[in-house]
Short mmCIF file of C-alpha atoms in Angstrom, two decimals:
data_model
loop_
_atom_site.label_atom_id
_atom_site.label_comp_id
_atom_site.label_asym_id
_atom_site.label_seq_id
_atom_site.Cartn_x
_atom_site.Cartn_y
_atom_site.Cartn_z
CA UNK A 582 -23.45 -13.99 -21.33
CA UNK A 583 -23.60 -10.57 -20.30
CA UNK A 584 -20.93 -7.75 -21.25
CA UNK A 585 -18.41 -7.55 -18.24
CA UNK A 586 -17.47 -4.11 -17.92
CA UNK A 587 -14.73 -4.06 -15.29
CA UNK A 588 -12.41 -1.59 -13.70
CA UNK A 589 -9.51 -2.13 -11.08
CA UNK A 590 -9.47 1.84 -10.21
CA UNK A 591 -10.99 0.69 -6.82
CA UNK A 592 -8.18 -1.53 -6.11
CA UNK A 593 -6.34 1.41 -5.10
CA UNK A 594 -9.06 3.09 -3.03
CA UNK A 595 -5.68 5.35 -1.83
CA UNK A 596 -4.84 7.10 1.19
CA UNK A 597 -1.81 8.66 0.48
CA UNK A 598 -1.11 11.48 2.94
CA UNK A 599 -1.43 14.29 0.51
CA UNK A 600 -1.92 17.19 2.89
CA UNK A 601 -1.45 15.62 6.28
CA UNK A 602 -3.55 16.38 9.29
CA UNK A 603 -7.08 16.64 8.61
CA UNK A 604 -7.01 15.68 4.99
CA UNK A 605 -5.35 12.29 5.67
CA UNK A 606 -8.11 11.68 8.24
CA UNK A 607 -10.98 12.56 5.85
CA UNK A 608 -9.11 10.21 3.21
CA UNK A 609 -9.16 7.51 5.56
CA UNK A 610 -12.74 7.90 6.60
CA UNK A 611 -13.55 8.04 2.88
CA UNK A 612 -11.78 4.67 2.43
CA UNK A 613 -13.69 3.45 5.18
CA UNK A 614 -17.03 4.41 4.25
CA UNK A 615 -16.19 3.13 0.70
CA UNK A 616 -15.55 -0.38 2.06
CA UNK A 617 -18.71 -0.42 4.06
CA UNK A 618 -20.71 0.59 0.84
CA UNK A 619 -21.62 3.92 2.78
CA UNK A 620 -21.53 6.26 -0.28
CA UNK A 621 -22.91 9.30 0.94
CA UNK A 622 -20.48 9.37 3.85
CA UNK A 623 -17.83 8.74 1.40
CA UNK A 624 -18.55 11.61 -0.53
CA UNK A 625 -19.06 14.01 2.42
CA UNK A 626 -15.55 13.22 3.46
CA UNK A 627 -14.09 13.63 -0.32
CA UNK A 628 -15.52 17.06 -0.47
CA UNK A 629 -14.09 18.03 2.93
CA UNK A 630 -10.72 17.29 1.33
CA UNK A 631 -11.57 18.67 -2.07
CA UNK A 632 -12.59 22.06 -0.15
CA UNK A 633 -9.05 22.13 0.97
CA UNK A 634 -7.35 20.94 -2.04
CA UNK A 635 -9.76 21.36 -5.42
CA UNK A 636 -7.09 19.78 -7.45
CA UNK A 637 -6.33 16.62 -5.74
CA UNK A 638 -6.90 14.18 -8.41
CA UNK A 639 -6.66 11.12 -5.87
CA UNK A 640 -9.91 12.62 -3.86
CA UNK A 641 -11.73 13.57 -7.27
CA UNK A 642 -11.51 9.91 -8.50
CA UNK A 643 -12.50 8.39 -5.32
CA UNK A 644 -15.67 10.62 -5.18
CA UNK A 645 -16.37 9.92 -8.80
CA UNK A 646 -16.00 6.24 -7.73
CA UNK A 647 -18.36 6.70 -4.79
CA UNK A 648 -21.22 8.23 -7.07
CA UNK A 649 -20.72 5.38 -9.75
CA UNK A 650 -21.17 2.67 -6.99
CA UNK A 651 -24.11 4.50 -5.34
CA UNK A 652 -25.72 4.40 -8.90
CA UNK A 653 -25.65 8.11 -9.49
CA UNK A 654 -24.43 7.70 -13.05
CA UNK A 655 -24.88 10.98 -14.10
CA UNK A 656 -22.84 12.93 -11.22
CA UNK A 657 -20.09 9.92 -11.68
CA UNK A 658 -19.80 10.82 -15.51
CA UNK A 659 -19.61 14.67 -14.76
CA UNK A 660 -17.03 13.82 -12.13
CA UNK A 661 -14.85 11.63 -14.52
CA UNK A 662 -15.20 13.87 -17.26
CA UNK A 663 -14.08 16.81 -15.49
CA UNK A 664 -11.43 14.68 -14.06
CA UNK A 665 -9.93 13.35 -17.34
CA UNK A 666 -10.14 16.94 -18.81
CA UNK A 667 -7.61 18.28 -15.86
CA UNK A 668 -5.71 14.78 -15.94
CA UNK A 669 -5.60 13.62 -19.40
CA UNK A 670 -2.84 11.09 -18.86
CA UNK A 671 -4.99 9.21 -16.16
CA UNK A 672 -5.70 5.89 -17.95
CA UNK A 673 -7.63 4.36 -14.86
CA UNK A 674 -10.37 7.52 -14.97
CA UNK A 675 -10.75 6.99 -18.87
CA UNK A 676 -11.49 3.43 -18.16
CA UNK A 677 -14.08 4.56 -15.56
CA UNK A 678 -15.36 6.85 -17.79
CA UNK A 679 -15.91 4.03 -20.56
CA UNK A 680 -17.56 1.89 -18.04
CA UNK A 681 -20.08 4.63 -17.20
CA UNK A 682 -20.75 5.58 -20.94
CA UNK A 683 -21.44 2.10 -21.57
CA UNK A 684 -23.63 1.86 -18.64
CA UNK A 685 -25.48 4.66 -20.33
CA UNK A 686 -25.67 2.92 -23.63
CA UNK A 687 -23.36 5.31 -25.37
CA UNK A 688 -21.23 2.78 -26.92
CA UNK A 689 -19.27 5.00 -29.16
CA UNK A 690 -18.22 7.45 -26.27
CA UNK A 691 -17.31 3.97 -24.07
CA UNK A 692 -15.07 3.03 -26.87
CA UNK A 693 -13.33 6.48 -27.40
CA UNK A 694 -12.70 6.39 -23.62
CA UNK A 695 -11.35 3.00 -23.43
CA UNK A 696 -9.51 3.32 -26.31
CA UNK A 697 -7.69 6.20 -24.72
CA UNK A 698 -7.06 4.29 -21.72
CA UNK A 699 -5.29 1.56 -23.73
CA UNK A 700 -3.03 4.19 -25.62
CA UNK A 701 -1.96 5.66 -22.17
CA UNK A 702 -1.37 2.26 -20.45
CA UNK A 703 -1.01 -0.80 -23.20
CA UNK A 704 -0.92 -3.08 -20.23
CA UNK A 705 -4.32 -2.17 -18.76
CA UNK A 706 -5.77 -5.59 -18.83
CA UNK A 707 -9.22 -4.74 -17.91
CA UNK A 708 -9.54 -1.78 -20.04
CA UNK A 709 -8.26 -4.13 -22.92
CA UNK A 710 -11.14 -6.39 -21.76
CA UNK A 711 -13.72 -3.76 -21.73
CA UNK A 712 -12.87 -2.25 -25.07
CA UNK A 713 -13.12 -5.93 -26.74
CA UNK A 714 -16.66 -6.19 -25.05
CA UNK A 715 -17.61 -2.89 -26.26
CA UNK A 716 -16.55 -4.11 -29.93
CA UNK A 717 -18.52 -7.29 -29.51
CA UNK A 718 -21.75 -5.07 -28.64
CA UNK A 719 -21.19 -2.90 -31.46
CA UNK A 720 -20.74 -5.72 -34.05
CA UNK A 721 -24.05 -7.03 -32.97
CA UNK A 722 -25.61 -3.90 -33.96
CA UNK A 723 -23.82 -3.64 -37.32
CA UNK A 724 -25.04 -7.22 -38.11
CA UNK A 725 -28.78 -6.19 -37.10
CA UNK A 726 -28.45 -3.35 -39.38
CA UNK A 727 -27.22 -5.20 -42.21
CA UNK A 728 -30.09 -7.78 -41.66
CA UNK A 729 -32.58 -4.94 -41.89
CA UNK A 730 -31.16 -3.46 -45.01
CA UNK A 731 -30.75 -6.58 -46.46
CA UNK A 732 -33.86 -8.59 -46.13
CA UNK A 733 -32.35 -11.92 -47.83
CA UNK A 734 -29.20 -11.70 -45.50
CA UNK A 735 -29.92 -14.54 -43.20
CA UNK A 736 -26.09 -14.99 -42.35
CA UNK A 737 -26.08 -11.16 -41.00
CA UNK A 738 -29.05 -11.84 -38.81
CA UNK A 739 -27.77 -15.32 -37.47
CA UNK A 740 -24.78 -13.67 -36.44
CA UNK A 741 -26.69 -10.55 -34.72
CA UNK A 742 -28.75 -12.92 -32.89
CA UNK A 743 -25.74 -15.34 -31.79
CA UNK A 744 -23.87 -12.25 -30.27
CA UNK A 745 -26.99 -10.80 -28.88
CA UNK A 746 -27.39 -14.33 -26.90
CA UNK A 747 -23.36 -14.21 -26.20
CA UNK A 748 -23.58 -10.84 -24.64
CA UNK A 749 -27.25 -10.28 -23.08
CA UNK A 750 -29.09 -13.55 -22.85
CA UNK A 751 -30.96 -12.85 -26.50
CA UNK A 752 -32.17 -9.90 -28.28
CA UNK A 753 -35.48 -8.53 -28.48
CA UNK A 754 -37.67 -8.29 -31.73
CA UNK A 755 -37.55 -4.63 -31.33
CA UNK A 756 -34.00 -4.06 -31.29
CA UNK A 757 -33.57 -6.48 -34.31
CA UNK A 758 -36.08 -4.63 -36.36
CA UNK A 759 -34.30 -1.28 -35.20
CA UNK A 760 -30.82 -2.51 -36.01
CA UNK A 761 -29.64 -1.25 -32.47
CA UNK A 762 -27.11 -3.06 -30.69
CA UNK A 763 -28.45 -4.88 -27.56
CA UNK A 764 -27.63 -2.55 -24.40
CA UNK A 765 -24.75 -4.21 -22.25
CA UNK A 766 -25.66 -4.94 -19.01
CA UNK A 767 -23.15 -3.28 -17.19
CA UNK A 768 -22.63 -3.70 -13.23
CA UNK A 769 -21.64 -1.27 -10.85
CA UNK A 770 -18.04 -0.18 -10.84
CA UNK A 771 -16.21 -3.09 -9.05
CA UNK A 772 -12.56 -3.70 -8.29
CA UNK A 773 -10.36 -6.97 -8.49
CA UNK A 774 -9.99 -8.69 -5.10
CA UNK A 775 -6.49 -8.32 -4.16
CA UNK A 776 -4.82 -10.00 -1.42
CA UNK A 777 -3.30 -7.63 0.86
CA UNK A 778 0.53 -8.69 1.53
CA UNK A 779 2.06 -8.30 5.03
CA UNK A 780 4.44 -5.44 5.24
CA UNK A 781 7.34 -5.14 7.67
CA UNK A 782 8.96 -1.59 7.68
CA UNK A 783 11.08 -1.96 10.89
CA UNK A 784 14.68 -2.33 8.58
CA UNK A 785 15.51 -0.52 5.21
CA UNK A 786 16.11 -4.36 4.14
CA UNK A 787 12.49 -5.54 5.37
CA UNK A 788 11.02 -2.16 3.80
CA UNK A 789 12.68 -3.06 0.16
CA UNK A 790 11.49 -6.48 0.30
CA UNK A 791 8.03 -5.32 1.22
CA UNK A 792 8.11 -2.83 -1.59
CA UNK A 793 8.85 -5.33 -3.83
CA UNK A 794 6.18 -7.99 -2.60
CA UNK A 795 3.38 -5.55 -2.65
CA UNK A 796 4.38 -4.14 -6.39
CA UNK A 797 4.50 -7.98 -7.24
CA UNK A 798 1.06 -8.62 -5.90
CA UNK A 799 -0.13 -5.58 -7.52
CA UNK A 800 -1.61 -4.59 -3.89
CA UNK A 801 -1.99 -0.65 -4.71
CA UNK A 802 -2.89 0.20 -1.08
CA UNK A 803 0.04 -1.44 0.37
CA UNK A 804 2.55 -0.16 -2.46
CA UNK A 805 1.54 3.38 -1.96
CA UNK A 806 1.81 3.17 1.73
CA UNK A 807 5.59 2.78 1.18
CA UNK A 808 6.06 6.00 0.43
CA UNK A 809 6.39 9.06 2.88
CA UNK A 810 3.82 11.88 2.70
CA UNK A 811 6.89 14.04 1.84
CA UNK A 812 7.89 11.87 -1.03
CA UNK A 813 8.90 13.80 -3.86
CA UNK A 814 8.55 12.32 -7.47
CA UNK A 815 11.39 12.83 -9.65
CA UNK A 816 9.89 14.14 -12.68
CA UNK A 817 8.23 17.35 -11.09
CA UNK A 818 4.61 15.71 -10.84
CA UNK A 819 2.32 16.60 -7.64
CA UNK A 820 2.18 13.84 -5.21
CA UNK A 821 -1.17 13.24 -6.28
CA UNK A 822 -0.97 12.95 -9.97
CA UNK A 823 2.15 10.70 -9.19
CA UNK A 824 -0.35 8.41 -7.03
CA UNK A 825 -2.86 8.22 -9.65
CA UNK A 826 -0.44 7.42 -12.31
CA UNK A 827 1.28 4.65 -9.83
CA UNK A 828 -2.11 3.30 -9.46
CA UNK A 829 -2.53 2.67 -13.09
CA UNK A 830 0.70 1.14 -13.69
CA UNK A 831 0.42 -1.09 -10.62
CA UNK A 832 -3.09 -2.30 -11.15
CA UNK A 833 -3.26 -2.42 -15.05
CA UNK A 834 -1.27 -5.54 -15.95
CA UNK A 835 -2.41 -9.10 -15.75
CA UNK A 836 0.44 -10.11 -13.66
CA UNK A 837 3.64 -8.08 -12.44
CA UNK A 838 6.86 -9.68 -11.08
CA UNK A 839 9.60 -7.85 -9.26
CA UNK A 840 12.95 -9.24 -8.58
CA UNK A 841 15.93 -7.51 -6.85
CA UNK A 842 19.64 -8.03 -6.97
CA UNK A 843 23.17 -6.49 -6.02
CA UNK A 844 21.75 -4.44 -3.15
CA UNK A 845 23.58 -2.21 -1.21
CA UNK A 846 22.62 0.05 1.68
CA UNK A 847 24.19 2.92 3.09
CA UNK A 848 23.26 4.44 6.35
CA UNK A 849 23.38 7.99 7.44
CA UNK A 850 21.51 8.96 10.39
CA UNK A 851 17.68 8.49 9.98
CA UNK A 852 18.25 7.80 6.33
CA UNK A 853 19.15 4.88 4.25
CA UNK A 854 20.11 5.02 0.58
CA UNK A 855 19.36 1.56 -0.99
CA UNK A 856 20.86 0.64 -4.45
CA UNK A 857 20.05 -2.32 -6.61
CA UNK A 858 19.38 -3.82 -9.59
CA UNK A 859 15.52 -4.15 -10.32
CA UNK A 860 14.15 -6.63 -12.52
CA UNK A 861 10.58 -5.85 -13.66
CA UNK A 862 8.35 -8.28 -15.84
CA UNK A 863 4.57 -8.02 -16.56
CA UNK A 864 2.41 -10.01 -18.91
CA UNK A 865 3.36 -7.53 -21.72
CA UNK A 866 6.57 -5.89 -20.64
CA UNK A 867 10.11 -6.41 -19.26
CA UNK A 868 13.19 -4.48 -18.15
CA UNK A 869 16.33 -4.46 -15.96
CA UNK A 870 17.46 -1.20 -14.54
CA UNK A 871 19.92 0.07 -11.75
CA UNK A 872 17.87 1.93 -9.22
CA UNK A 873 18.11 3.79 -5.66
CA UNK A 874 15.41 4.42 -2.96
CA UNK A 875 15.94 7.30 -0.51
CA UNK A 876 14.23 6.23 2.96
CA UNK A 877 13.55 8.04 6.31
CA UNK A 878 13.07 6.34 9.42
CA UNK A 879 9.77 7.46 11.11
CA UNK A 880 8.04 6.50 14.17
CA UNK A 881 6.29 4.11 11.90
CA UNK A 882 8.97 2.22 10.39
CA UNK A 883 10.93 3.32 7.30
CA UNK A 884 9.23 5.03 4.51
CA UNK A 885 10.44 6.14 0.87
CA UNK A 886 11.46 9.67 0.23
CA UNK A 887 13.25 9.61 -3.25
CA UNK A 888 13.08 7.09 -5.89
CA UNK A 889 15.06 7.20 -9.01
CA UNK A 890 18.31 5.94 -10.82
CA UNK A 891 21.16 4.64 -9.08
CA UNK A 892 23.30 7.89 -9.82
CA UNK A 893 20.20 10.09 -9.45
CA UNK A 894 19.21 9.67 -6.02
CA UNK A 895 21.38 10.77 -2.63
CA UNK A 896 20.93 11.52 0.92
CA UNK A 897 19.24 14.75 1.90
CA UNK A 898 20.96 15.32 5.30
CA UNK A 899 24.51 16.41 5.61
CA UNK A 900 27.01 14.01 6.84
CA UNK A 901 27.61 14.26 10.37
CA UNK A 902 29.45 10.94 10.63
CA UNK A 903 31.04 8.25 8.48
CA UNK A 904 28.19 6.47 6.27
CA UNK A 905 27.75 2.78 7.33
CA UNK A 906 27.74 0.57 4.18
CA UNK A 907 26.34 -3.02 3.96
CA UNK A 908 25.78 -5.45 1.12
CA UNK A 909 22.49 -7.34 1.36
CA UNK A 910 21.23 -10.82 -0.11
CA UNK A 911 18.78 -9.15 -2.70
CA UNK A 912 16.62 -12.25 -2.72
CA UNK A 913 15.90 -12.74 1.12
CA UNK A 914 16.96 -9.31 1.89
CA UNK A 915 18.20 -10.12 5.38
CA UNK A 916 21.52 -9.80 7.08
CA UNK A 917 23.34 -13.03 6.57
CA UNK A 918 26.17 -14.39 8.70
CA UNK A 919 29.73 -14.91 7.51
CA UNK A 920 29.88 -17.85 5.47
CA UNK A 921 31.21 -21.07 7.37
CA UNK A 922 34.15 -21.26 4.68
CA UNK A 923 35.14 -17.70 4.94
CA UNK A 924 38.85 -17.54 5.69
CA UNK A 925 40.09 -16.43 9.01
CA UNK A 926 41.90 -13.21 9.18
CA UNK A 927 45.70 -13.24 9.30
CA UNK A 928 47.21 -11.86 12.30
CA UNK A 929 49.94 -10.73 10.43
CA UNK A 930 47.73 -8.55 7.77
CA UNK A 931 45.78 -7.18 10.60
CA UNK A 932 48.64 -6.32 13.07
CA UNK A 933 49.83 -3.87 10.26
CA UNK A 934 46.37 -2.06 10.47
CA UNK A 935 45.91 -1.62 14.11
CA UNK A 936 46.39 1.90 15.07
CA UNK A 937 49.49 2.82 17.19
CA UNK A 938 49.52 2.27 20.79
CA UNK A 939 48.80 5.16 23.16
CA UNK A 940 51.51 6.78 24.68
CA UNK A 941 52.37 4.87 28.17
CA UNK A 942 50.30 5.87 31.18
CA UNK A 943 47.27 7.00 29.35
CA UNK A 944 45.37 3.95 28.96
CA UNK A 945 43.58 3.98 32.48
CA UNK A 946 43.25 7.99 32.21
CA UNK A 947 41.27 7.81 28.58
CA UNK A 948 39.41 4.68 30.05
CA UNK A 949 38.42 6.68 33.07
CA UNK A 950 37.70 9.91 31.30
CA UNK A 951 35.61 8.32 28.36
CA UNK A 952 33.96 5.14 29.38
CA UNK A 953 31.82 6.04 32.38
CA UNK A 954 29.32 8.32 30.64
CA UNK A 955 29.23 5.81 27.60
CA UNK A 956 28.49 2.88 30.02
CA UNK A 957 25.80 4.81 31.92
CA UNK A 958 24.14 5.85 28.64
CA UNK A 959 24.23 2.07 27.50
CA UNK A 960 22.82 0.80 30.66
CA UNK A 961 20.15 3.51 30.41
CA UNK A 962 19.00 2.49 27.17
CA UNK A 963 19.27 -1.34 28.12
CA UNK A 964 16.89 -0.51 31.00
CA UNK A 965 14.46 1.60 28.66
CA UNK A 966 14.54 -1.41 26.15
CA UNK A 967 13.96 -3.91 29.13
CA UNK A 968 10.88 -1.54 30.33
CA UNK A 969 9.39 -1.64 26.76
CA UNK A 970 9.57 -5.43 26.35
CA UNK A 971 7.99 -5.69 30.18
CA UNK A 972 5.27 -3.23 29.29
CA UNK A 973 4.54 -5.51 25.84
CA UNK A 974 4.38 -8.58 28.00
CA UNK A 975 2.04 -6.92 30.46
CA UNK A 976 -0.29 -6.03 27.76
CA UNK A 977 -0.08 -9.60 26.17
CA UNK A 978 -0.88 -11.15 29.70
CA UNK A 979 -3.87 -8.46 30.37
CA UNK A 980 -5.45 -9.44 26.96
CA UNK A 981 -5.07 -13.04 27.93
CA UNK A 982 -6.66 -12.88 31.13
CA UNK A 983 -9.33 -10.72 29.53
CA UNK A 984 -8.62 -7.92 31.95
CA UNK A 985 -10.30 -4.88 29.97
CA UNK A 986 -9.32 -2.29 32.35
CA UNK A 987 -5.44 -3.33 32.44
CA UNK A 988 -5.56 -4.03 28.38
CA UNK A 989 -6.89 -0.49 27.91
CA UNK A 990 -4.48 0.68 30.27
CA UNK A 991 -1.65 -0.14 27.79
CA UNK A 992 -2.68 2.24 25.55
CA UNK A 993 -1.87 6.12 25.70
CA UNK A 994 -4.87 8.61 25.78
CA UNK A 995 -3.09 9.75 22.42
CA UNK A 996 -3.44 6.36 21.02
CA UNK A 997 -4.69 6.55 17.40
CA UNK A 998 -6.86 3.93 16.09
CA UNK A 999 -6.90 3.20 12.43
CA UNK A 1000 -9.43 4.20 9.71
CA UNK A 1001 -10.05 7.44 11.71
CA UNK A 1002 -12.20 5.76 14.39
CA UNK A 1003 -12.67 8.01 17.68
CA UNK A 1004 -10.91 6.69 20.66
CA UNK A 1005 -14.10 6.12 22.38
CA UNK A 1006 -15.45 4.01 19.68
CA UNK A 1007 -12.33 2.04 19.43
CA UNK A 1008 -12.48 1.18 23.15
CA UNK A 1009 -15.89 0.11 23.02
CA UNK A 1010 -14.94 -2.16 20.28
CA UNK A 1011 -11.90 -3.72 22.14
CA UNK A 1012 -14.01 -3.89 25.31
CA UNK A 1013 -16.38 -6.32 23.45
CA UNK A 1014 -13.40 -8.21 21.29
CA UNK A 1015 -11.54 -8.81 24.73
CA UNK A 1016 -14.66 -9.97 26.85
CA UNK A 1017 -16.44 -11.79 24.11
CA UNK A 1018 -14.51 -15.17 23.46
CA UNK A 1019 -14.80 -17.85 26.24
CA UNK A 1020 -10.95 -17.82 26.67
CA UNK A 1021 -7.89 -16.06 25.05
CA UNK A 1022 -4.20 -16.75 24.77
CA UNK A 1023 -1.74 -14.22 23.56
CA UNK A 1024 1.83 -15.09 23.12
CA UNK A 1025 4.55 -12.75 21.81
CA UNK A 1026 8.14 -13.55 21.08
CA UNK A 1027 11.16 -12.17 19.15
CA UNK A 1028 10.68 -8.63 20.62
CA UNK A 1029 12.78 -6.28 18.74
CA UNK A 1030 12.93 -2.69 20.53
CA UNK A 1031 14.23 0.32 18.64
CA UNK A 1032 14.60 3.53 20.99
CA UNK A 1033 13.79 6.97 18.89
CA UNK A 1034 14.72 9.13 22.14
CA UNK A 1035 14.10 9.33 25.55
CA UNK A 1036 10.54 9.04 25.47
CA UNK A 1037 9.47 7.35 22.35
CA UNK A 1038 10.22 3.61 21.30
CA UNK A 1039 9.26 1.34 18.39
CA UNK A 1040 8.75 -2.51 18.79
CA UNK A 1041 8.36 -5.27 16.79
CA UNK A 1042 7.22 -9.04 17.60
CA UNK A 1043 5.48 -12.16 16.54
CA UNK A 1044 2.13 -12.54 18.09
CA UNK A 1045 0.14 -15.80 18.40
CA UNK A 1046 -3.34 -15.14 19.02
CA UNK A 1047 -5.74 -17.89 19.98
CA UNK A 1048 -9.37 -18.12 21.55
CA UNK A 1049 -12.18 -20.75 21.60
CA UNK A 1050 -13.23 -19.49 18.04
CA UNK A 1051 -10.03 -18.29 16.30
CA UNK A 1052 -6.59 -18.28 15.92
CA UNK A 1053 -3.82 -16.49 13.78
CA UNK A 1054 -0.06 -15.66 13.91
CA UNK A 1055 1.51 -12.15 12.87
CA UNK A 1056 4.54 -9.83 12.88
CA UNK A 1057 3.22 -7.02 14.83
CA UNK A 1058 4.62 -3.35 15.02
CA UNK A 1059 3.75 -0.85 17.79
CA UNK A 1060 5.02 2.62 18.56
CA UNK A 1061 5.22 3.79 22.55
CA UNK A 1062 5.78 6.52 24.38
CA UNK A 1063 6.88 7.16 28.03
CA UNK A 1064 4.05 8.63 30.10
CA UNK A 1065 3.08 8.33 33.70
CA UNK A 1066 6.07 6.58 34.67
CA UNK A 1067 5.33 3.83 32.31
CA UNK A 1068 5.55 2.68 28.48
CA UNK A 1069 2.13 2.92 26.63
CA UNK A 1070 1.22 2.11 23.16
CA UNK A 1071 0.37 5.19 20.79
CA UNK A 1072 0.18 3.39 17.41
CA UNK A 1073 -0.05 -0.47 16.21
CA UNK A 1074 0.18 -2.10 12.99
#
């Protein structure tokens, strides 16, 4: 059996928008290159990020990962040695450094690095296992040396032989005579496979639910995507150092379960303050605490701006209207209708709370003065929502009829493909995807439209795709802009 030196560092492949703009695109491109095993391109993209932000711990980590996977152990060792020197509390970097030192047959150095990783994060399961593997390899070497020093010590030689077979499929005569441990067979740095969790950020409730789900699933990419590029850690950390620390904490344990209760959501304009009781449980630790998340509504849904204790987080915008408060069932995080057995209001009770009647003769005047603009605005918004829904229906119909020209015309010239792909390359790939199957059927339902201004809207809906070779269902979210007299898709997820 070979020693399995593993790391979960790559689980993250984090693409937090540390600097926005070009840096964000470079990180996206690096992530895509790593997923395609194109390590030279990944290093090139990460060098572009580091040229702008040399202390970006996330980019430095990914560069070391790309170098390690490419087989350039010396360069990867340099990268991770420098990274832990500047970020001594980054357990995942220490774990990878231990992996690389073991690959270089430096078992003492690997032991020191892995013990440091476990000291920083005792819940880091892969580092614990890696350390155990190193101990086994070192024990085999010690037994071999004992057998060499004492020629009649058959027990020590037998133990050495058994461990050698366990960790490496047998020990050579040369290593037995020298008393050196059998070099461990160390694979390239790899990641534990994690199934991505579907994320819905269309409302504060669904965002909270998704945040708990991705954390429980230890989907580090999904977890970090819940946080805004403008997120401010509550302990003075930089955004990149915080992301690196959260990668360790989320990916380290063997399992995590997050449950929420007593949830209350306050709305103030485009912000929502979500307070709740959080129960955290892993294979080694559990706790319960009152927490709060401050969320911001964006063109891509709701994202987390602040996180902390229930009394430590507050709105960052001034109150311009009364704050709206709602309590939410924390397990389903859905807006539940009133209970069937809820008592009906007493007319006598409500009558005393009713506002005084306006002076005689003013009702019609007030109605004519105030209701007409409001009615016109409501009608305009209803028409805009209807137009967005129709644009999406037309898009689905064009896809179903495999009319590539109409399908692509449903997208804005400013459409932003995922993964840093150019618009030209994306259009070419969609041309093939739409025309390729013998037939396609696309059905959309439960369309929910939110207007983000006069010329921008966000819609979420259920999509059922079916062709002669493939079928799936998903909840989809798109952002649309009004241009050239119609609504067109500028982003989708």
